[in-house]
Tab-separated table of N, CA and C and ligand atoms in Angstrom:
chain	number	residue	atom	x	y	z
K	1	MET	N	146.884	110.384	157.373
K	1	MET	CA	147.302	109.528	158.975
K	1	MET	C	147.459	110.644	159.982
K	2	PRO	N	146.625	110.479	160.838
K	2	PRO	CA	146.502	111.908	162.167
K	2	PRO	C	148.211	112.318	161.995
K	3	ALA	N	147.737	113.693	162.439
K	3	ALA	CA	149.222	114.447	162.549
K	3	ALA	C	149.945	113.637	163.719
K	4	LEU	N	149.249	112.976	164.920
K	4	LEU	CA	149.640	112.554	166.223
K	4	LEU	C	151.084	111.710	165.627
K	5	ASN	N	150.789	110.639	164.325
K	5	ASN	CA	151.784	109.907	163.862
K	5	ASN	C	152.779	110.359	163.139
K	6	ARG	N	153.003	111.751	162.957
K	6	ARG	CA	153.677	111.983	162.615
K	6	ARG	C	154.991	112.947	163.005
K	7	LEU	N	155.889	112.855	162.523
K	7	LEU	CA	157.084	113.635	163.395
K	7	LEU	C	157.937	115.294	162.524
K	8	PRO	N	157.804	116.220	162.955
K	8	PRO	CA	158.288	116.854	162.203
K	8	PRO	C	160.284	116.759	162.023
K	9	LEU	N	161.148	116.842	161.353
K	9	LEU	CA	162.195	116.638	161.665
K	9	LEU	C	163.040	117.479	160.658
K	10	LEU	N	164.340	117.974	160.935
K	10	LEU	CA	165.065	118.997	160.057
K	10	LEU	C	166.705	118.232	159.713
K	11	LEU	N	166.560	118.019	159.052
K	11	LEU	CA	167.340	116.985	158.521
K	11	LEU	C	168.583	117.981	157.168
K	12	ASN	N	170.053	117.507	157.393
K	12	ASN	CA	171.399	118.165	156.633
K	12	ASN	C	171.452	117.129	155.923
K	13	VAL	N	171.117	117.531	154.616
K	13	VAL	CA	171.019	115.997	153.694
K	13	VAL	C	171.942	116.932	152.260
K	14	ASN	N	172.959	116.318	152.171
K	14	ASN	CA	174.192	116.399	150.946
K	14	ASN	C	174.166	118.406	151.119
K	15	GLY	N	174.612	118.385	152.119
K	15	GLY	CA	174.611	119.884	152.015
K	15	GLY	C	173.552	120.903	152.582
K	16	GLU	N	172.430	120.474	152.587
K	16	GLU	CA	171.423	121.572	152.586
K	16	GLU	C	170.395	120.484	153.604
K	17	ASP	N	169.973	121.811	154.515
K	17	ASP	CA	168.851	121.773	155.562
K	17	ASP	C	167.838	121.443	155.139
K	18	VAL	N	166.354	120.284	155.051
K	18	VAL	CA	165.328	120.202	155.043
K	18	VAL	C	164.677	119.754	155.898
K	19	GLU	N	163.282	120.348	155.942
K	19	GLU	CA	162.326	120.435	156.957
K	19	GLU	C	161.062	119.430	156.549
K	20	LEU	N	160.830	118.378	157.468
K	20	LEU	CA	159.944	117.813	156.827
K	20	LEU	C	158.689	117.176	158.046
K	21	PHE	N	157.895	116.224	157.449
K	21	PHE	CA	156.774	116.299	158.378
K	21	PHE	C	156.701	114.575	157.696
K	22	VAL	N	157.371	113.582	158.926
K	22	VAL	CA	156.793	112.456	157.907
K	22	VAL	C	156.348	111.331	159.145
K	23	PRO	N	156.063	110.394	158.652
K	23	PRO	CA	155.090	109.077	159.418
K	23	PRO	C	155.900	108.603	160.052
K	24	VAL	N	155.491	108.396	161.684
K	24	VAL	CA	156.706	107.506	163.019
K	24	VAL	C	157.593	106.951	162.322
K	25	HIS	N	156.945	106.014	161.780
K	25	HIS	CA	157.063	104.457	161.812
K	25	HIS	C	158.719	104.679	160.581
K	26	LYS	N	158.647	105.719	159.725
K	26	LYS	CA	159.345	105.337	158.378
K	26	LYS	C	160.654	105.100	159.069
K	27	THR	N	161.710	104.789	157.674
K	27	THR	CA	163.143	104.530	158.298
K	27	THR	C	163.802	105.713	156.998
K	28	LEU	N	165.073	105.662	158.003
K	28	LEU	CA	165.906	106.826	157.037
K	28	LEU	C	166.181	106.606	155.915
K	29	LEU	N	165.615	105.326	155.518
K	29	LEU	CA	165.945	105.057	153.933
K	29	LEU	C	164.199	105.307	153.127
K	30	GLU	N	163.389	104.933	153.773
K	30	GLU	CA	162.664	105.382	153.138
K	30	GLU	C	162.538	106.894	153.480
K	31	VAL	N	162.642	108.035	154.035
K	31	VAL	CA	162.394	109.401	153.833
K	31	VAL	C	163.235	109.839	152.920
K	32	LEU	N	164.524	109.298	152.779
K	32	LEU	CA	165.181	109.909	151.099
K	32	LEU	C	164.909	109.204	150.415
K	33	ARG	N	164.083	107.837	149.850
K	33	ARG	CA	164.148	107.730	149.040
K	33	ARG	C	162.452	107.836	148.775
K	34	GLU	N	161.510	108.032	149.482
K	34	GLU	CA	160.083	109.048	149.279
K	34	GLU	C	160.007	110.094	149.762
K	35	ASP	N	160.550	110.725	150.550
K	35	ASP	CA	159.722	112.348	150.693
K	35	ASP	C	161.132	113.339	150.026
K	36	LEU	N	162.412	112.616	150.171
K	36	LEU	CA	163.308	113.581	149.287
K	36	LEU	C	163.502	112.920	147.952
K	37	ASP	N	163.013	112.284	147.466
K	37	ASP	CA	163.366	111.825	145.897
K	37	ASP	C	165.039	111.069	145.757
K	38	LEU	N	165.570	110.769	147.002
K	38	LEU	CA	166.962	110.255	146.049
K	38	LEU	C	167.007	109.266	146.480
K	39	THR	N	166.700	108.280	145.579
K	39	THR	CA	166.498	106.965	144.938
K	39	THR	C	167.700	106.505	144.581
K	40	GLY	N	168.735	107.184	144.967
K	40	GLY	CA	170.546	106.414	144.308
K	40	GLY	C	170.522	105.439	145.803
K	41	THR	N	170.352	105.767	146.764
K	41	THR	CA	170.113	104.831	147.836
K	41	THR	C	169.340	103.693	147.718
K	42	LYS	N	169.446	102.164	148.023
K	42	LYS	CA	168.996	101.218	147.665
K	42	LYS	C	168.332	100.430	148.716
K	43	HIS	N	166.794	99.912	148.815
K	43	HIS	CA	166.262	98.989	148.972
K	43	HIS	C	166.869	97.797	149.129
K	44	GLY	N	167.423	97.028	149.705
K	44	GLY	CA	167.803	95.405	149.436
K	44	GLY	C	167.341	94.862	150.575
K	45	CYS	N	167.819	94.140	151.735
K	45	CYS	CA	167.421	92.932	152.283
K	45	CYS	C	166.585	94.060	153.667
K	46	GLU	N	166.761	95.110	153.938
K	46	GLU	CA	166.423	95.675	155.206
K	46	GLU	C	166.239	94.906	156.023
K	47	LEU	N	167.500	93.912	156.942
K	47	LEU	CA	167.943	93.712	157.713
K	47	LEU	C	169.042	94.094	158.096
K	48	GLY	N	169.628	94.871	157.222
K	48	GLY	CA	171.648	94.995	157.794
K	48	GLY	C	172.301	94.088	157.362
K	49	GLU	N	172.015	93.513	156.110
K	49	GLU	CA	173.029	92.414	156.251
K	49	GLU	C	173.417	92.812	154.734
K	50	CYS	N	172.776	93.589	154.000
K	50	CYS	CA	173.448	93.488	152.390
K	50	CYS	C	174.392	94.746	152.047
K	51	GLY	N	173.993	96.007	152.961
K	51	GLY	CA	174.657	97.484	152.365
K	51	GLY	C	174.395	97.983	151.341
K	52	ALA	N	172.971	98.175	151.071
K	52	ALA	CA	172.801	98.304	149.970
K	52	ALA	C	172.299	100.214	149.902
K	53	CYS	N	171.932	100.168	151.470
K	53	CYS	CA	171.302	101.032	151.717
K	53	CYS	C	172.078	102.058	152.868
K	54	ALA	N	173.912	101.739	152.470
K	54	ALA	CA	174.756	102.981	153.717
K	54	ALA	C	174.534	103.966	152.661
K	55	ILE	N	174.792	104.614	153.404
K	55	ILE	CA	174.806	106.502	153.678
K	55	ILE	C	176.090	106.665	154.236
K	56	LEU	N	176.502	107.920	154.491
K	56	LEU	CA	177.499	108.538	155.622
K	56	LEU	C	176.700	109.487	156.087
K	57	ILE	N	177.039	109.037	157.849
K	57	ILE	CA	176.838	110.071	159.070
K	57	ILE	C	177.647	110.934	159.336
K	58	ASP	N	177.842	112.000	159.144
K	58	ASP	CA	179.332	112.523	159.868
K	58	ASP	C	180.537	112.253	159.429
K	59	GLY	N	180.299	111.778	157.744
K	59	GLY	CA	181.310	110.656	157.482
K	59	GLY	C	181.840	109.255	157.481
K	60	GLN	N	180.980	108.730	158.405
K	60	GLN	CA	180.847	107.329	159.177
K	60	GLN	C	179.327	106.817	158.312
K	61	PRO	N	179.661	105.340	157.659
K	61	PRO	CA	178.822	105.059	156.808
K	61	PRO	C	177.752	104.397	158.294
K	62	ILE	N	176.411	104.325	157.782
K	62	ILE	CA	175.423	103.937	158.435
K	62	ILE	C	174.459	102.990	157.445
K	63	LEU	N	173.991	101.945	158.185
K	63	LEU	CA	172.865	101.323	156.906
K	63	LEU	C	171.868	102.219	157.216
K	64	SER	N	171.309	102.710	156.440
K	64	SER	CA	169.706	103.340	156.393
K	64	SER	C	168.615	102.949	157.098
K	65	CYS	N	168.346	101.793	156.412
K	65	CYS	CA	167.522	100.908	156.486
K	65	CYS	C	167.071	100.672	158.393
K	66	LEU	N	168.291	100.393	159.054
K	66	LEU	CA	167.999	100.741	160.456
K	66	LEU	C	168.278	101.383	161.046
K	67	ALA	N	167.896	103.040	160.171
K	67	ALA	CA	167.782	104.107	161.200
K	67	ALA	C	166.794	104.632	161.432
K	68	LEU	N	166.229	105.325	162.228
K	68	LEU	CA	165.167	106.396	162.388
K	68	LEU	C	165.818	107.518	162.273
K	69	PRO	N	165.027	108.515	160.996
K	69	PRO	CA	165.336	110.131	161.136
K	69	PRO	C	165.367	110.764	162.136
K	70	ILE	N	164.833	110.189	163.104
K	70	ILE	CA	164.807	111.593	164.501
K	70	ILE	C	166.653	111.377	165.208
K	71	GLU	N	167.190	110.245	164.694
K	71	GLU	CA	168.133	109.901	165.584
K	71	GLU	C	169.067	110.980	164.780
K	72	TYR	N	169.061	111.104	163.535
K	72	TYR	CA	170.442	112.367	162.794
K	72	TYR	C	169.705	113.199	162.050
K	73	GLN	N	168.634	113.992	163.322
K	73	GLN	CA	168.876	115.612	162.684
K	73	GLN	C	169.608	116.285	162.802
K	74	ALA	N	169.959	117.374	161.904
K	74	ALA	CA	170.699	118.641	162.072
K	74	ALA	C	170.979	118.895	162.961
K	75	PRO	N	172.230	119.118	163.303
K	75	PRO	CA	173.511	119.537	162.808
K	75	PRO	C	174.062	117.929	161.853
K	76	ALA	N	173.806	116.441	162.434
K	76	ALA	CA	174.397	115.669	161.860
K	76	ALA	C	174.302	115.876	159.856
K	77	ARG	N	175.639	115.799	159.921
K	77	ARG	CA	175.141	116.085	158.283
K	77	ARG	C	175.650	114.581	157.343
K	78	ILE	N	174.223	114.175	156.548
K	78	ILE	CA	173.465	112.570	155.710
K	78	ILE	C	174.573	112.915	154.544
K	79	VAL	N	175.468	112.158	153.777
K	79	VAL	CA	175.677	112.186	152.519
K	79	VAL	C	174.968	110.588	151.873
K	80	THR	N	174.502	111.269	150.382
K	80	THR	CA	174.233	110.299	150.231
K	80	THR	C	174.729	109.829	148.929
K	81	VAL	N	174.659	108.904	148.031
K	81	VAL	CA	175.449	108.792	146.693
K	81	VAL	C	175.409	110.062	146.251
K	82	GLU	N	174.200	110.433	145.977
K	82	GLU	CA	174.211	111.994	145.156
K	82	GLU	C	174.576	112.861	145.744
K	83	GLY	N	175.265	112.607	146.647
K	83	GLY	CA	176.433	113.703	147.449
K	83	GLY	C	177.819	113.950	147.163
K	84	LEU	N	177.981	112.953	146.330
K	84	LEU	CA	179.892	112.517	145.990
K	84	LEU	C	179.987	113.059	145.487
K	85	ALA	N	179.545	113.874	144.093
K	85	ALA	CA	180.056	114.517	142.561
K	85	ALA	C	179.917	115.513	143.180
K	86	ASP	N	181.076	116.615	142.223
K	86	ASP	CA	180.734	118.211	143.096
K	86	ASP	C	180.294	118.779	141.919
K	87	GLY	N	179.222	118.987	141.463
K	87	GLY	CA	177.910	119.389	140.316
K	87	GLY	C	178.417	118.108	139.403
K	88	ALA	N	179.065	119.131	138.550
K	88	ALA	CA	178.844	117.603	137.282
K	88	ALA	C	180.113	116.821	137.355
K	89	ILE	N	181.511	117.423	138.208
K	89	ILE	CA	182.430	116.662	138.324
K	89	ILE	C	181.737	115.546	139.324
K	90	LEU	N	182.463	114.495	138.129
K	90	LEU	CA	182.531	113.186	139.682
K	90	LEU	C	183.430	112.622	140.606
K	91	HIS	N	182.875	111.753	141.737
K	91	HIS	CA	183.810	111.386	142.572
K	91	HIS	C	185.041	110.811	141.960
K	92	PRO	N	186.663	110.592	142.378
K	92	PRO	CA	187.312	109.961	141.715
K	92	PRO	C	186.590	108.602	141.401
K	93	LEU	N	185.553	107.783	143.016
K	93	LEU	CA	185.308	106.456	143.194
K	93	LEU	C	184.234	106.324	141.447
K	94	GLN	N	183.426	107.311	141.819
K	94	GLN	CA	182.932	106.907	140.627
K	94	GLN	C	182.962	106.698	139.284
K	95	GLU	N	184.611	108.089	139.028
K	95	GLU	CA	184.911	107.342	137.417
K	95	GLU	C	185.840	106.589	137.639
K	96	THR	N	186.447	105.676	138.406
K	96	THR	CA	187.012	104.332	138.476
K	96	THR	C	186.166	102.836	138.513
K	97	PHE	N	185.208	103.336	139.266
K	97	PHE	CA	183.837	102.582	139.237
K	97	PHE	C	183.513	102.251	137.543
K	98	ALA	N	183.232	103.200	137.117
K	98	ALA	CA	182.533	103.394	135.504
K	98	ALA	C	183.680	102.664	134.707
K	99	GLU	N	185.082	103.285	134.747
K	99	GLU	CA	186.163	103.232	134.252
K	99	GLU	C	186.357	101.679	134.280
K	100	LEU	N	186.791	100.704	135.737
K	100	LEU	CA	187.047	99.475	135.564
K	100	LEU	C	185.957	98.625	135.288
K	101	GLY	N	184.227	99.000	135.229
K	101	GLY	CA	184.065	98.115	134.755
K	101	GLY	C	183.531	97.261	136.455
K	102	ALA	N	183.453	98.665	137.556
K	102	ALA	CA	183.215	97.873	138.690
K	102	ALA	C	181.563	97.861	139.667
K	103	ALA	N	181.343	98.488	138.089
K	103	ALA	CA	179.241	98.105	138.467
K	103	ALA	C	178.807	97.546	137.202
K	104	GLN	N	178.398	96.596	137.757
K	104	GLN	CA	177.589	95.840	136.835
K	104	GLN	C	176.014	96.039	136.510
K	105	CYS	N	175.112	95.253	137.151
K	105	CYS	CA	173.405	95.660	137.426
K	105	CYS	C	173.436	96.988	138.253
K	106	GLY	N	174.551	96.998	139.149
K	106	GLY	CA	174.667	98.816	139.778
K	106	GLY	C	173.474	98.574	141.171
K	107	TYR	N	173.306	97.740	141.666
K	107	TYR	CA	172.485	97.933	142.969
K	107	TYR	C	173.091	97.890	144.135
K	108	CYS	N	174.630	97.286	144.151
K	108	CYS	CA	175.364	97.416	145.225
K	108	CYS	C	176.224	99.071	145.057
K	109	THR	N	175.920	99.476	143.956
K	109	THR	CA	177.062	100.522	143.681
K	109	THR	C	177.077	101.702	144.726
K	110	PRO	N	175.570	102.169	145.116
K	110	PRO	CA	176.125	103.381	146.002
K	110	PRO	C	176.366	103.147	147.650
K	111	GLY	N	176.153	101.976	147.579
K	111	GLY	CA	176.420	101.269	149.034
K	111	GLY	C	178.247	101.517	148.571
K	112	MET	N	178.185	100.320	147.748
K	112	MET	CA	179.986	100.258	147.786
K	112	MET	C	180.487	101.818	147.948
K	113	LEU	N	179.849	102.644	146.851
K	113	LEU	CA	180.876	104.128	146.985
K	113	LEU	C	180.834	104.941	148.078
K	114	VAL	N	179.824	104.515	148.515
K	114	VAL	CA	180.096	105.671	149.973
K	114	VAL	C	180.400	105.219	151.019
K	115	THR	N	180.600	103.850	151.468
K	115	THR	CA	181.181	103.004	152.254
K	115	THR	C	183.240	103.488	152.238
K	116	ALA	N	183.335	102.968	150.652
K	116	ALA	CA	184.511	103.185	149.832
K	116	ALA	C	184.953	104.809	149.983
K	117	ARG	N	184.099	105.728	150.023
K	117	ARG	CA	184.776	107.157	150.329
K	117	ARG	C	184.799	107.068	151.908
K	118	ALA	N	183.887	106.901	152.859
K	118	ALA	CA	184.426	107.107	154.169
K	118	ALA	C	185.920	106.038	154.551
K	119	LEU	N	186.206	104.946	153.646
K	119	LEU	CA	187.390	104.760	153.687
K	119	LEU	C	188.765	105.680	153.184
K	120	LEU	N	188.740	106.330	152.211
K	120	LEU	CA	189.383	106.764	151.273
K	120	LEU	C	189.886	108.183	152.928
K	121	ASP	N	188.553	108.621	152.924
K	121	ASP	CA	188.320	109.653	154.111
K	121	ASP	C	189.385	109.267	154.682
K	122	GLN	N	189.066	108.314	155.464
K	122	GLN	CA	190.198	108.206	156.689
K	122	GLN	C	191.698	107.695	156.627
K	123	THR	N	191.712	106.526	155.189
K	123	THR	CA	192.589	105.991	155.497
K	123	THR	C	193.196	106.211	153.534
K	124	PRO	N	194.044	107.207	153.470
K	124	PRO	CA	194.358	107.287	151.949
K	124	PRO	C	195.100	106.586	151.260
K	125	SER	N	196.315	105.678	151.745
K	125	SER	CA	196.815	105.208	150.978
K	125	SER	C	196.583	103.025	152.079
K	126	PRO	N	195.042	103.039	151.617
K	126	PRO	CA	194.291	101.594	151.846
K	126	PRO	C	195.463	100.503	151.359
K	127	THR	N	195.361	99.313	152.100
K	127	THR	CA	195.759	98.229	151.747
K	127	THR	C	194.904	97.398	151.147
K	128	ARG	N	195.189	96.365	150.147
K	128	ARG	CA	193.797	95.408	149.681
K	128	ARG	C	193.097	94.928	150.983
K	129	GLU	N	194.097	94.414	152.296
K	129	GLU	CA	193.238	93.890	152.853
K	129	GLU	C	191.894	94.809	153.776
K	130	GLN	N	192.800	95.927	153.407
K	130	GLN	CA	191.775	97.316	154.577
K	130	GLN	C	189.928	97.435	153.505
K	131	ILE	N	190.912	97.590	152.558
K	131	ILE	CA	189.760	97.826	151.344
K	131	ILE	C	188.422	96.493	151.381
K	132	VAL	N	188.927	95.322	151.632
K	132	VAL	CA	188.518	94.109	151.633
K	132	VAL	C	187.789	94.030	152.539
K	133	GLU	N	188.319	94.659	154.472
K	133	GLU	CA	187.494	94.706	155.434
K	133	GLU	C	186.574	95.166	155.137
K	134	ALA	N	186.581	96.863	154.930
K	134	ALA	CA	185.687	97.896	155.130
K	134	ALA	C	184.753	97.741	153.643
K	135	LEU	N	184.806	96.631	152.406
K	135	LEU	CA	183.740	96.484	151.444
K	135	LEU	C	182.733	95.110	152.109
K	136	SER	N	183.066	94.799	153.800
K	136	SER	CA	183.008	93.680	153.647
K	136	SER	C	181.549	93.044	154.287
K	137	GLY	N	180.799	94.411	154.546
K	137	GLY	CA	179.373	94.419	155.016
K	137	GLY	C	178.737	94.626	153.695
K	138	ASN	N	179.232	94.438	152.530
K	138	ASN	CA	178.356	95.514	151.017
K	138	ASN	C	178.682	94.252	150.390
K	139	LEU	N	177.319	93.447	149.807
K	139	LEU	CA	177.193	92.271	149.134
K	139	LEU	C	176.958	92.875	147.532
K	140	CYS	N	178.125	91.702	146.962
K	140	CYS	CA	177.528	91.652	145.122
K	140	CYS	C	177.499	90.922	144.469
K	141	ARG	N	176.368	90.688	143.775
K	141	ARG	CA	175.986	89.596	143.174
K	141	ARG	C	176.561	89.370	142.075
K	142	CYS	N	177.153	90.615	141.667
K	142	CYS	CA	177.470	90.146	140.173
K	142	CYS	C	179.082	90.527	139.734
K	143	THR	N	179.681	91.252	140.471
K	143	THR	CA	181.238	91.233	139.756
K	143	THR	C	181.837	90.796	140.226
K	144	GLY	N	182.188	89.642	141.333
K	144	GLY	CA	182.885	88.698	142.073
K	144	GLY	C	184.041	90.032	142.560
K	145	TYR	N	183.993	90.953	143.115
K	145	TYR	CA	184.570	91.934	144.322
K	145	TYR	C	185.916	92.352	143.559
K	146	VAL	N	186.954	91.888	142.254
K	146	VAL	CA	188.228	92.461	142.019
K	146	VAL	C	187.985	93.811	141.129
K	147	LYS	N	187.134	93.966	140.347
K	147	LYS	CA	187.137	95.033	139.893
K	147	LYS	C	186.766	96.203	140.845
K	148	ILE	N	185.848	95.831	141.648
K	148	ILE	CA	185.539	97.226	142.831
K	148	ILE	C	186.492	97.496	143.913
K	149	PHE	N	187.466	96.169	144.038
K	149	PHE	CA	188.628	96.309	144.669
K	149	PHE	C	189.737	97.668	143.901
K	150	GLU	N	189.637	97.189	142.767
K	150	GLU	CA	190.723	98.025	142.193
K	150	GLU	C	190.451	99.224	141.708
K	151	ALA	N	188.962	99.753	141.773
K	151	ALA	CA	188.376	100.386	141.554
K	151	ALA	C	189.054	101.602	142.624
K	152	VAL	N	188.975	100.605	143.808
K	152	VAL	CA	188.801	101.809	144.779
K	152	VAL	C	190.411	101.827	144.997
K	153	GLU	N	191.320	101.307	144.682
K	153	GLU	CA	193.006	101.444	144.674
K	153	GLU	C	193.371	102.403	143.390
K	154	LEU	N	192.401	102.826	142.573
K	154	LEU	CA	193.021	103.686	141.544
K	154	LEU	C	192.246	105.080	141.853
K	155	ALA	N	191.413	104.540	142.374
K	155	ALA	CA	190.504	106.177	143.234
K	155	ALA	C	191.718	106.595	143.771
K	156	ALA	N	191.875	105.494	144.705
K	156	ALA	CA	192.845	106.379	145.921
K	156	ALA	C	194.285	106.353	145.738
K	157	GLU	N	194.754	106.222	144.212
K	157	GLU	CA	195.880	107.044	143.826
K	157	GLU	C	195.481	108.156	143.553
K	158	ARG	N	194.735	108.364	142.748
K	158	ARG	CA	194.189	109.733	141.804
K	158	ARG	C	194.025	110.298	143.222
K	159	LEU	N	193.384	110.373	144.058
K	159	LEU	CA	193.276	111.313	145.174
K	159	LEU	C	194.305	111.873	145.842
K	160	ARG	N	195.296	110.184	145.815
K	160	ARG	CA	196.665	111.075	146.453
K	160	ARG	C	197.793	112.523	145.824
K	161	SER	N	197.766	111.702	144.310
K	161	SER	CA	198.026	112.197	143.000
K	161	SER	C	197.292	113.946	143.234
K	162	THR	N	196.007	114.082	143.274
K	162	THR	CA	195.713	115.318	143.484
K	162	THR	C	195.730	116.232	144.228
K	163	GLN	N	196.275	115.456	145.560
K	163	GLN	CA	196.111	116.558	146.617
K	163	GLN	C	198.032	116.577	146.754
K	164	LYS	N	198.801	115.784	146.186
K	164	LYS	CA	200.030	116.262	146.034
K	164	LYS	C	200.022	117.677	145.494
K	165	ALA	N	199.441	117.274	144.311
K	165	ALA	CA	199.107	118.815	143.030
K	165	ALA	C	198.879	120.208	144.067
K	166	VAL	N	198.239	119.742	145.066
K	166	VAL	CA	197.528	120.926	145.493
K	166	VAL	C	198.315	121.678	146.045
K	167	VAL	N	199.341	120.324	147.187
K	167	VAL	CA	200.260	120.834	148.035
K	167	VAL	C	201.832	121.802	147.003
H	201	FES	S1	169.038	97.378	153.226
H	201	FES	FE1	169.904	98.235	154.270
H	201	FES	S2	171.211	96.672	155.059
H	201	FES	FE2	170.443	95.742	153.199
H	202	FES	S1	176.805	95.233	140.110
H	202	FES	FE1	174.908	94.146	140.416
H	202	FES	S2	174.964	93.710	142.816
H	202	FES	FE2	176.610	94.392	142.712
């Protein structure tokens, strides 16, 4: 492809700055998956309707299938599902999703996890209604949602008790 159709980009992804030179037509979802090999973020509808492609930008969930990477260059901080764990230590949401069977085929799970992470960062003690509302843009065909909501509640409880222990 001619250089004219490519863009230089500087992205901050999961705490690291990366320089890229990518075709102008690529969405942020495509850049993450195809250029950075961060395939945890999923291709779903590509129409902004399923939430499978959700990532965090400065702590807020966005749909990467609708985003152009040039809009989210550093210093914007991009976090994908790969950035939730702290090295080998899973985020409490990842633990509770696994423990409670909140992931079945797992296709919706990365989007659910990052969206729930944003909720718990902003609302440490969410009500069931707040959890349902926060995840209303994330579709799941397998679980019936109840286990997902319970996993978010249990992760919130664990995060609160960790924070109390630190104080
Ligand atoms: S793939 Fe982005 S909302 Fe469905
Ligand atoms: S676990 Fe299969 S779509 Fe949610």
